[in-house]
Amino acid sequence: MEIIPDRQQFVSFPFYRLDPVWRRLSDAERSRGKAEFLEVAESYRNRMIMLPYSLQGVRGDADFFFWLVSYQLDDFEQLSARLANTGLGKYLSKPYSYLSMTRRSIYIDATHQHEGQEGNRLHIIPGLNKFVFVYPFIKTREWYGLDKKVRQEAMMEHVAIGHKYQSVKINTTYSYGLDDQEFVLAFESDEPKDFLDLVMELRESKASAYTLKDTPTFTGIRHELAEVLDLLDKPAVTKQPVS
Amino acid sequence: MEIIPDRQQFVSFPFYRLDPVWRRLSDAERSRGKAEFLEVAESYRNRMIMLPYSLQGVRGDADFFFWLVSYQLDDFEQLSARLANTGLGKYLSKPYSYLSMTRRSIYIDATHQHEGQEGNRLHIIPGLNKFVFVYPFIKTREWYGLDKKVRQEAMMEHVAIGHKYQSVKINTTYSYGLDDQEFVLAFESDEPKDFLDLVMELRESKASAYTLKDTPTFTGIRHELAEVLDLLDKPAVTKQPVS
Amino acid sequence: MEIIPDRQQFVSFPFYRLDPVWRRLSDAERSRGKAEFLEVAESYRNRMIMLPYSLQGVRGDADFFFWLVSYQLDDFEQLSARLANTGLGKYLSKPYSYLSMTRRSIYIDATHQHEGQEGNRLHIIPGLNKFVFVYPFIKTREWYGLDKKVRQEAMMEHVAIGHKYQSVKINTTYSYGLDDQEFVLAFESDEPKDFLDLVMELRESKASAYTLKDTPTFTGIRHELAEVLDLLDKPAVTKQPVS
Amino acid sequence: MEIIPDRQQFVSFPFYRLDPVWRRLSDAERSRGKAEFLEVAESYRNRMIMLPYSLQGVRGDADFFFWLVSYQLDDFEQLSARLANTGLGKYLSKPYSYLSMTRRSIYIDATHQHEGQEGNRLHIIPGLNKFVFVYPFIKTREWYGLDKKVRQEAMMEHVAIGHKYQSVKINTTYSYGLDDQEFVLAFESDEPKDFLDLVMELRESKASAYTLKDTPTFTGIRHELAEVLDLLDKPAVTKQPVS
Amino acid sequence: MEIIPDRQQFVSFPFYRLDPVWRRLSDAERSRGKAEFLEVAESYRNRMIMLPYSLQGVRGDADFFFWLVSYQLDDFEQLSARLANTGLGKYLSKPYSYLSMTRRSIYIDATHQHEGQEGNRLHIIPGLNKFVFVYPFIKTREWYGLDKKVRQEAMMEHVAIGHKYQSVKINTTYSYGLDDQEFVLAFESDEPKDFLDLVMELRESKASAYTLKDTPTFTGIRHELAEVLDLLDKPAVTKQPVS
């Protein structure tokens, strides 16, 4: 994805849940289904940033999700429609899907960096950490009634606490009017315990008191897409080689 | 739909969700099902305003919806009953469906404008923008206990903020007693980012503090109905021509 | 149903939702299923008041419902058990079902009026209007802590507003301890817009501030039962006569 | 069940919902399934108090439930596991299930009374009335912060109101820490209208203001288990004798 | 699992619910499915602490769950993926799954104790009691705004009450930012009535007033995994030996 200066990006977090019926299909049918899903996804790689994460062993209501970034909302529509008609997609539902926008163009794809972009501090390359912590976020209406200076001080305290946890990177996107939440937040880190400590410390900040909703909270485990799909039908017992 | 002066209109937003089982049917059966759905819908075009929107890539709980306007509530009943028995309709459920009324006759169909109606500022022609942002809306009971003048000032502030965003058109319909919400709001725009900014700015208005519920929020993508239906079984992988 | 003076009546509002799988059955099987449902229902007509309403085109979570009145709770048990085992009933679920009682014997069946009952203002003949607006209702506990005189004044204001809308008839039944809600309210009118205006005006009444829950709100469309059932499998496209 | 003085009893209210698919099975298969269910249930009769109630015609989310009392939690585990594997049980789900305990040994089985137990006012023989009204109950945390004397006075007022309704018997069991609610309350009466009046009057008591949750409320209709099961596939239309 | 000093542990409570369809499979297929599930689970025993609990007869929304402890979040991912593809796993869903961490390394496996660890009071050996009481826990934001000393005193009162119930052991794990709740609490005891009394007494503590959510509450019954699985298809009626 080519970066376009000063142009806002759309961000989508579609969460997929597998119908257990798929697991009862033949090996051949499952393999074909996964291959189709992978082929469709790969064909959109040049149009958007696409980061897959597994939720297996983490949550019970979804199996995996994508972090998608594109300049075109239509790209998500087309990708979603095509994925749904792959052999695997016909057995997937989406228990959650969050739509948001950046307020300026901030994301850049790791595979599309150009020389001149190095050192560009305004751009974020997501997906380089092992874990992402994603949640939709809504502030209470009382927050918006506070004096602007009070809010600014509260946010500065918030940011200062965040800076103490160097292993955690924050990504903020905006959903006002586009979806049910006000923000979708995505924190990246290789150390879940650091994020745990950060969130625990933030509870005592002034801004935290004005939180209306910050769940569900998803701890995504970063994988290549092929790995995420292979986790869906990971053999129960390793087959022994026939001698 | 002929406009009838001073007569209130019924408005319906039925949201459809496709059972993934439909995607596993044969090409022929799916095509027939879509054709039937399209034929029924088209046969009601002269009785109501009917605008289809896709939600693919936007939400996980619904695939598409209609914005319907008619002078007869029975029209929605008949249309809904017939659509449900098309080949496609037999695999659709309706996770949401909102019923409301205009408080005076405001909508006019783009395909039924007459000479004399041009310049009639009281009439709205919906569906001309690429996106619609729809949500059910309930105010807190505290709002209704406020002095009327206070409420009027709050609404004037609200309207004034809206006027700053020229690319966004607001449509307000009323549901008191007819459905779970008090209003169904539909904002139209070609620029999601403008609506995002508008809603964000409105959070700081006085009226905003009296919001009880303004979700779910749907970002609908405008298409011809045939396109919406084709998105439902969009081929995963483009078939190569046989040489 | 013979009216029994001074004896309270049970009232039930069972809401039915059709499994779309039924729509895929053969014409013969569907016809037989509807005929059985109709036969069972008719066989209870002499024991209770039974008014069917369609919700098609109105809501997405239910297709039709009954307004039932009987002196025997067992009648609802027997009717419900039998309907569930008709060819149609085997594909129905009940997303909602509200149980309540009158506080004195108020309902009278239009088909069972006797000479002497004419002019009896205490008795209500329900089902004569095209629409019914039904919802479960719970007041806040604060309401019950108000001084009795204050509550009485609030109710008088409430009633006075209601009297301004002559086309709307109110029916109040009581569910305390029998079901999740405190009341089930059923308003009848031929004019949805009048009921909309009434509810809108009531929002500003003192009593309205003590509402805990007044949803879901159902706008039922009155039909003969055979019509309600025929709406369930209304042909998508009208069959052309074979020449 | 032999009464063991000073030993607390476990109480369970499992609610069953029938998959409509069961209704489409053959007469023989349904009969066999019901017979198995009945046989398993009966085999536990000597180990626990077991009272079946029907919810048909009352609620839409469950078809019947048991009121179970035992000294062993394991008894509920074993009974539940065996019932689930009967021909009927394979088509049942449990939308609700409440676990609680008595705070002293209060229940006694009508079929196991001994001479010496007559006149023992501490023991309750449940199941002798036609109706039971069951609901889980949680008080607000504010309640627990009140002065003990204030709470005691409130409870005395509560009890005094109850005593005015002689046809209603109250049973209180405790769930703190064992299940989602704090109490499970079961009121027995032959007169639903009396319980309705009682609950309505209780709304004005001081204690009522500290109710956080008292729903869902189930009105169970007492039957022998065989009758409850026969209601599940009650013939839609009475078969005519073949002449 | 070897204990690693000063290293935090991941904790997972996956809750499983059986699709009743599984109960209709042949004896051979069910046995094979259970054997596969057991084999996969056992193969992870050396990598984590794995304690199975049954919920049969206790709750209606889940049949059994695990208490898992590991140093690697990936272990839960791998175990979960493999279990899902066993013959039994293909008919299981996970209505709940809670992820948390210890704040220091506290758990030790009963089967992996070494000489030198005896007497190490910092380590907990879970699973030695017949029952566990598990629930996710969220405090109100007001709590975090209290003066630290006030909170400390409240927690000391809380702990003091706990100490009065010697048969109950408390285990606290932390979920801030990793999952929807702030804590997952697991209390172990052989006496449900003691835990009931403890929770009842805690309601009057100062800290209790700052509870936002402490449900669902699960009373798990400790079994060997083979026993938990056998409860899933426990024969309805004991087969008589063929003579």
PDB file of N, CA and C in Angstrom, chain C residues 172-210:
ATOM      1  N   THR C 172     -54.816  -2.042  30.136  1.00  0.00           N
ATOM      2  CA  THR C 172     -53.746  -2.294  31.108  1.00  0.00           C
ATOM      3  C   THR C 172     -53.971  -3.635  31.785  1.00  0.00           C
ATOM      4  N   THR C 173     -52.934  -4.485  31.768  1.00  0.00           N
ATOM      5  CA  THR C 173     -53.000  -5.747  32.510  1.00  0.00           C
ATOM      6  C   THR C 173     -51.780  -5.830  33.427  1.00  0.00           C
ATOM      7  N   TYR C 174     -51.854  -6.713  34.434  1.00  0.00           N
ATOM      8  CA  TYR C 174     -50.880  -6.722  35.538  1.00  0.00           C
ATOM      9  C   TYR C 174     -50.092  -8.023  35.578  1.00  0.00           C
ATOM     10  N   SER C 175     -48.763  -7.901  35.728  1.00  0.00           N
ATOM     11  CA  SER C 175     -47.894  -9.089  35.714  1.00  0.00           C
ATOM     12  C   SER C 175     -47.058  -9.249  36.980  1.00  0.00           C
ATOM     13  N   TYR C 176     -47.200  -8.383  37.967  1.00  0.00           N
ATOM     14  CA  TYR C 176     -46.372  -8.472  39.185  1.00  0.00           C
ATOM     15  C   TYR C 176     -46.260  -9.907  39.675  1.00  0.00           C
ATOM     16  N   GLY C 177     -45.052 -10.417  39.747  1.00  0.00           N
ATOM     17  CA  GLY C 177     -44.816 -11.745  40.317  1.00  0.00           C
ATOM     18  C   GLY C 177     -45.100 -12.909  39.385  1.00  0.00           C
ATOM     19  N   LEU C 178     -45.855 -12.654  38.310  1.00  0.00           N
ATOM     20  CA  LEU C 178     -46.199 -13.734  37.385  1.00  0.00           C
ATOM     21  C   LEU C 178     -45.219 -13.824  36.221  1.00  0.00           C
ATOM     22  N   ASP C 179     -44.610 -12.689  35.905  1.00  0.00           N
ATOM     23  CA  ASP C 179     -43.714 -12.629  34.755  1.00  0.00           C
ATOM     24  C   ASP C 179     -42.686 -11.514  35.017  1.00  0.00           C
ATOM     25  N   ASP C 180     -41.752 -11.329  34.072  1.00  0.00           N
ATOM     26  CA  ASP C 180     -40.641 -10.408  34.312  1.00  0.00           C
ATOM     27  C   ASP C 180     -41.070  -8.950  34.445  1.00  0.00           C
ATOM     28  N   GLN C 181     -42.145  -8.553  33.776  1.00  0.00           N
ATOM     29  CA  GLN C 181     -42.571  -7.157  33.788  1.00  0.00           C
ATOM     30  C   GLN C 181     -43.619  -6.915  34.867  1.00  0.00           C
ATOM     31  N   GLU C 182     -43.968  -5.639  35.077  1.00  0.00           N
ATOM     32  CA  GLU C 182     -45.016  -5.305  36.044  1.00  0.00           C
ATOM     33  C   GLU C 182     -46.385  -5.201  35.364  1.00  0.00           C
ATOM     34  N   PHE C 183     -46.372  -4.694  34.140  1.00  0.00           N
ATOM     35  CA  PHE C 183     -47.602  -4.542  33.363  1.00  0.00           C
ATOM     36  C   PHE C 183     -47.361  -5.025  31.931  1.00  0.00           C
ATOM     37  N   VAL C 184     -48.447  -5.401  31.265  1.00  0.00           N
ATOM     38  CA  VAL C 184     -48.415  -5.490  29.811  1.00  0.00           C
ATOM     39  C   VAL C 184     -49.471  -4.525  29.310  1.00  0.00           C
ATOM     40  N   LEU C 185     -49.033  -3.555  28.501  1.00  0.00           N
ATOM     41  CA  LEU C 185     -49.953  -2.552  27.980  1.00  0.00           C
ATOM     42  C   LEU C 185     -50.267  -2.847  26.520  1.00  0.00           C
ATOM     43  N   ALA C 186     -51.519  -2.679  26.155  1.00  0.00           N
ATOM     44  CA  ALA C 186     -51.944  -2.886  24.767  1.00  0.00           C
ATOM     45  C   ALA C 186     -52.814  -1.693  24.380  1.00  0.00           C
ATOM     46  N   PHE C 187     -52.330  -0.905  23.435  1.00  0.00           N
ATOM     47  CA  PHE C 187     -53.088   0.240  22.936  1.00  0.00           C
ATOM     48  C   PHE C 187     -53.636  -0.110  21.558  1.00  0.00           C
ATOM     49  N   GLU C 188     -54.886   0.197  21.325  1.00  0.00           N
ATOM     50  CA  GLU C 188     -55.487  -0.095  20.024  1.00  0.00           C
ATOM     51  C   GLU C 188     -55.836   1.200  19.297  1.00  0.00           C
ATOM     52  N   SER C 189     -55.587   1.186  17.992  1.00  0.00           N
ATOM     53  CA  SER C 189     -55.936   2.353  17.180  1.00  0.00           C
ATOM     54  C   SER C 189     -55.906   1.971  15.709  1.00  0.00           C
ATOM     55  N   ASP C 190     -56.608   2.750  14.903  1.00  0.00           N
ATOM     56  CA  ASP C 190     -56.494   2.584  13.450  1.00  0.00           C
ATOM     57  C   ASP C 190     -55.450   3.535  12.874  1.00  0.00           C
ATOM     58  N   GLU C 191     -54.926   4.404  13.754  1.00  0.00           N
ATOM     59  CA  GLU C 191     -54.024   5.454  13.278  1.00  0.00           C
ATOM     60  C   GLU C 191     -52.684   5.431  14.025  1.00  0.00           C
ATOM     61  N   PRO C 192     -51.674   4.764  13.462  1.00  0.00           N
ATOM     62  CA  PRO C 192     -50.364   4.740  14.126  1.00  0.00           C
ATOM     63  C   PRO C 192     -49.847   6.139  14.464  1.00  0.00           C
ATOM     64  N   LYS C 193     -50.112   7.111  13.596  1.00  0.00           N
ATOM     65  CA  LYS C 193     -49.579   8.452  13.850  1.00  0.00           C
ATOM     66  C   LYS C 193     -50.188   9.063  15.103  1.00  0.00           C
ATOM     67  N   ASP C 194     -51.428   8.719  15.430  1.00  0.00           N
ATOM     68  CA  ASP C 194     -52.036   9.238  16.655  1.00  0.00           C
ATOM     69  C   ASP C 194     -51.352   8.653  17.880  1.00  0.00           C
ATOM     70  N   PHE C 195     -51.065   7.361  17.810  1.00  0.00           N
ATOM     71  CA  PHE C 195     -50.398   6.740  18.957  1.00  0.00           C
ATOM     72  C   PHE C 195     -48.986   7.303  19.102  1.00  0.00           C
ATOM     73  N   LEU C 196     -48.322   7.528  17.964  1.00  0.00           N
ATOM     74  CA  LEU C 196     -46.985   8.141  17.993  1.00  0.00           C
ATOM     75  C   LEU C 196     -47.058   9.495  18.705  1.00  0.00           C
ATOM     76  N   ASP C 197     -48.029  10.308  18.338  1.00  0.00           N
ATOM     77  CA  ASP C 197     -48.155  11.635  18.955  1.00  0.00           C
ATOM     78  C   ASP C 197     -48.453  11.522  20.449  1.00  0.00           C
ATOM     79  N   LEU C 198     -49.301  10.571  20.811  1.00  0.00           N
ATOM     80  CA  LEU C 198     -49.648  10.378  22.221  1.00  0.00           C
ATOM     81  C   LEU C 198     -48.408  10.021  23.044  1.00  0.00           C
ATOM     82  N   VAL C 199     -47.653   9.037  22.568  1.00  0.00           N
ATOM     83  CA  VAL C 199     -46.465   8.600  23.317  1.00  0.00           C
ATOM     84  C   VAL C 199     -45.453   9.745  23.405  1.00  0.00           C
ATOM     85  N   MET C 200     -45.340  10.504  22.329  1.00  0.00           N
ATOM     86  CA  MET C 200     -44.402  11.628  22.317  1.00  0.00           C
ATOM     87  C   MET C 200     -44.808  12.669  23.357  1.00  0.00           C
ATOM     88  N   GLU C 201     -46.100  12.926  23.445  1.00  0.00           N
ATOM     89  CA  GLU C 201     -46.561  13.919  24.421  1.00  0.00           C
ATOM     90  C   GLU C 201     -46.404  13.400  25.853  1.00  0.00           C
ATOM     91  N   LEU C 202     -46.616  12.100  26.011  1.00  0.00           N
ATOM     92  CA  LEU C 202     -46.499  11.498  27.356  1.00  0.00           C
ATOM     93  C   LEU C 202     -45.071  11.581  27.901  1.00  0.00           C
ATOM     94  N   ARG C 203     -44.076  11.650  27.018  1.00  0.00           N
ATOM     95  CA  ARG C 203     -42.696  11.737  27.482  1.00  0.00           C
ATOM     96  C   ARG C 203     -42.509  12.913  28.448  1.00  0.00           C
ATOM     97  N   GLU C 204     -43.294  13.945  28.299  1.00  0.00           N
ATOM     98  CA  GLU C 204     -43.110  15.143  29.131  1.00  0.00           C
ATOM     99  C   GLU C 204     -43.931  15.094  30.413  1.00  0.00           C
ATOM    100  N   SER C 205     -44.688  14.016  30.592  1.00  0.00           N
ATOM    101  CA  SER C 205     -45.483  13.902  31.822  1.00  0.00           C
ATOM    102  C   SER C 205     -44.588  13.495  32.984  1.00  0.00           C
ATOM    103  N   LYS C 206     -45.077  13.794  34.190  1.00  0.00           N
ATOM    104  CA  LYS C 206     -44.290  13.489  35.388  1.00  0.00           C
ATOM    105  C   LYS C 206     -44.061  11.986  35.546  1.00  0.00           C
ATOM    106  N   ALA C 207     -45.095  11.198  35.283  1.00  0.00           N
ATOM    107  CA  ALA C 207     -44.993   9.744  35.467  1.00  0.00           C
ATOM    108  C   ALA C 207     -43.928   9.128  34.574  1.00  0.00           C
ATOM    109  N   SER C 208     -43.757   9.717  33.395  1.00  0.00           N
ATOM    110  CA  SER C 208     -42.835   9.152  32.406  1.00  0.00           C
ATOM    111  C   SER C 208     -41.409   9.068  32.936  1.00  0.00           C
ATOM    112  N   ALA C 209     -41.047   9.984  33.818  1.00  0.00           N
ATOM    113  CA  ALA C 209     -39.684  10.006  34.365  1.00  0.00           C
ATOM    114  C   ALA C 209     -39.390   8.766  35.209  1.00  0.00           C
ATOM    115  N   TYR C 210     -40.427   8.042  35.597  1.00  0.00           N
ATOM    116  CA  TYR C 210     -40.242   6.865  36.453  1.00  0.00           C
ATOM    117  C   TYR C 210     -40.378   5.556  35.675  1.00  0.00           C
TER     118      TYR C 210
END
